[in-house]
Amino acid sequence: MKILLTIIVILILLVIVTYCNTLFRGRPLIWKQVLSQLKMPTDSQVAILGLNYAGLFIDIAKMLKAPGKVTGVNIGNDNVVKQEQQRIKDNQVADRAKLVDGSLVNLPLESRHYDYVFSAFTFHSVSPAINRGRAIQEAARIMKPEGTLVIVDFGDLQQYRPLLHRLGFQNVRIIPTGMDGWWGGPWLKTGILVAKR
């Protein structure tokens, strides 16, 4: 009985350690990898759909120079807006950062305007699941014809591939993140979807 209890405790601790690794260490590493590979020009127009990963919004604003701008779409969390407004002030990026409130299925953003559209752990929460297709269509609508869509999320990213192809995205890659993206274990892992027209 003691051996079984010890094994259970060890397994629980491994799940907790793996989850915390992704939460505190893995996510920043994943986004650092994504941003370094994209090599965004400093005058890019960037949209972030949902502000679920603190730090990404300001990190991108710091990478840009006017007229480059990052627009963050808050999807219903007033506390996030307050935090990000304070970060904008603290980091002196008001000329390159803008916040708007909206919905992923009806984005309050201009069509064909953004060079890059990012979603950080947002699409999995769109419900009902059928609305995820609408959210993908909205992301495609706001992108420039040569734009890039990046979705970092857990769940089945393959589900977006057929719709993206119908929307004209010829180059769709799904990149695993390894243990840095495991939310407790390999049964809930983060993936990176990069789609270009």
PDB file of C-alpha atoms in Angstrom, residues 42 57 81 84 104 122 133 157 177:
ATOM      1  CA  THR A  42       9.542  46.908 -37.130  1.00  0.00           C
ATOM      2  CA  PHE A  57       1.370  42.296 -26.083  1.00  0.00           C
ATOM      3  CA  VAL A  81      -7.259  45.745 -19.791  1.00  0.00           C
ATOM      4  CA  GLU A  84      -2.112  46.049 -20.007  1.00  0.00           C
ATOM      5  CA  LEU A 104     -13.395  36.672 -31.734  1.00  0.00           C
ATOM      6  CA  THR A 122      -7.679  31.696 -27.098  1.00  0.00           C
ATOM      7  CA  GLY A 133     -14.602  28.349 -37.715  1.00  0.00           C
ATOM      8  CA  LEU A 157      -4.924  22.385 -34.248  1.00  0.00           C
ATOM      9  CA  THR A 177       6.459  22.364 -28.696  1.00  0.00           C
TER      10      THR A 177
END
